[in-house]
Coordinates of C-alpha atoms in Angstrom, one line a residue:
M16 CA 102.0 55.3 -65.8
Q17 CA 101.1 51.9 -64.4
E18 CA 97.7 51.9 -66.1
L19 CA 99.3 52.7 -69.4
L20 CA 101.7 49.8 -68.9
A21 CA 98.8 47.4 -68.2
P22 CA 98.3 44.8 -71.0
N23 CA 95.0 46.4 -72.0
G24 CA 96.0 50.0 -71.4
P25 CA 94.0 52.4 -69.3
A26 CA 90.4 51.5 -68.7
T27 CA 88.3 54.3 -67.2
E28 CA 84.9 52.8 -68.2
P29 CA 83.6 49.3 -68.9
G30 CA 84.7 48.5 -72.4
D31 CA 87.1 51.4 -72.7
Q32 CA 90.5 49.9 -73.5
T33 CA 92.4 52.8 -75.0
A34 CA 93.1 56.5 -74.4
G35 CA 92.7 57.0 -78.2
R36 CA 88.9 57.3 -77.8
Y37 CA 89.2 60.7 -76.2
D38 CA 89.4 63.9 -78.3
G39 CA 92.0 65.4 -76.1
L40 CA 94.8 64.2 -73.8
I41 CA 96.5 66.3 -71.2
I42 CA 100.0 65.4 -69.9
D43 CA 100.9 67.8 -67.1
D44 CA 104.5 68.4 -65.8
L45 CA 106.3 65.9 -68.1
G46 CA 109.8 65.4 -66.7
Y47 CA 108.9 66.6 -63.1
L48 CA 109.2 63.1 -61.8
Q49 CA 111.9 60.7 -63.1
Q50 CA 110.4 57.7 -64.9
S51 CA 112.0 54.6 -66.1
R52 CA 113.0 54.0 -69.7
D53 CA 110.1 51.5 -70.0
D54 CA 107.6 54.1 -68.7
M55 CA 108.8 56.7 -71.2
E56 CA 108.6 54.2 -74.1
V57 CA 104.9 53.9 -73.1
V58 CA 104.5 57.7 -73.2
F59 CA 106.3 57.8 -76.6
T60 CA 104.0 55.0 -77.9
L61 CA 101.0 56.9 -76.7
L62 CA 102.2 60.1 -78.5
A63 CA 102.9 58.2 -81.6
E64 CA 99.5 56.6 -81.6
R65 CA 97.8 60.0 -81.1
Y66 CA 99.9 61.7 -83.8
E67 CA 97.5 63.4 -86.2
R68 CA 94.6 61.5 -84.6
G69 CA 93.9 63.5 -81.4
S70 CA 94.9 66.6 -79.5
V71 CA 97.6 66.5 -76.9
L72 CA 98.2 69.3 -74.4
M73 CA 101.5 68.9 -72.6
T74 CA 103.2 70.9 -70.0
S75 CA 106.8 70.7 -68.9
N76 CA 109.2 72.9 -67.0
L77 CA 112.1 71.7 -69.1
P78 CA 113.0 73.1 -72.6
F79 CA 113.1 70.6 -75.4
S80 CA 117.0 70.7 -75.2
K81 CA 116.7 68.9 -71.9
W82 CA 114.2 66.3 -72.9
E83 CA 116.8 63.6 -73.5
A84 CA 116.9 63.2 -69.7
I85 CA 113.2 62.5 -69.8
F86 CA 113.1 60.0 -72.7
K87 CA 116.5 58.4 -71.9
D88 CA 117.4 58.1 -75.6
A89 CA 118.3 60.7 -78.2
M90 CA 116.4 59.2 -81.1
M91 CA 113.2 58.6 -79.1
T92 CA 113.5 62.2 -77.8
A93 CA 113.8 63.6 -81.3
A94 CA 110.9 61.5 -82.6
A95 CA 108.7 62.5 -79.6
I96 CA 109.4 66.2 -80.1
D97 CA 108.9 65.9 -83.8
R98 CA 105.4 64.5 -83.3
L99 CA 104.5 67.0 -80.7
V100 CA 105.6 70.1 -82.6
H101 CA 104.1 69.2 -86.0
H102 CA 100.8 70.9 -86.3
S103 CA 101.2 72.4 -82.9
V104 CA 101.0 75.7 -81.1
I105 CA 103.8 76.2 -78.6
I106 CA 103.2 78.6 -75.8
E107 CA 106.3 79.3 -73.8
L108 CA 105.7 81.1 -70.5
N109 CA 108.7 82.8 -69.0
I110 CA 106.9 83.9 -65.9
P111 CA 107.5 83.2 -62.2
S112 CA 106.0 80.0 -61.0
Y113 CA 102.7 80.5 -59.2
R114 CA 103.5 77.6 -56.8
V115 CA 106.9 79.1 -55.9
E116 CA 105.4 82.5 -55.4
H117 CA 102.6 81.1 -53.2
A118 CA 105.1 79.1 -51.1
K119 CA 107.2 82.2 -50.6
Q120 CA 104.2 84.2 -49.5
K121 CA 103.1 81.4 -47.1
Q122 CA 106.6 81.2 -45.6
Q123 CA 106.7 85.0 -45.1
A124 CA 103.3 85.0 -43.4
E125 CA 104.4 82.1 -41.1
N126 CA 107.7 83.9 -40.3
Q127 CA 105.8 87.1 -39.4
A128 CA 103.3 85.2 -37.3
D129 CA 106.2 83.5 -35.4
G130 CA 107.8 86.9 -34.9
E131 CA 104.7 88.6 -33.5
G132 CA 103.8 86.1 -30.8
G133 CA 107.3 85.3 -29.8
A134 CA 108.7 84.7 -26.4
P135 CA 109.2 87.6 -24.0
V136 CA 112.5 89.4 -24.2

């Protein structure tokens, strides 16, 4: 977020001053971490600039109905969603989280290991 907030935008190579030069942009886990209103205005501006100019792949654990908590403003939320869903393919995955499942398996393995080599009775 800080690179996007910089006066010249994100620079990944000499002379590169904008994320607009890339064919695709991936934003993963939008809404996972709380951001300030200023940060989300930057994200909105980025989405608005890429609208109908470049591909955006975005993931979020939150349904659109909860995105006002991300963008902090009802009108900005509606405009961001409008730009994202126009010309888009939405894939909704209602499956268990791989990370949660992995963490449960790891915890079970640790609990079994603790139980096998425990103190004498």
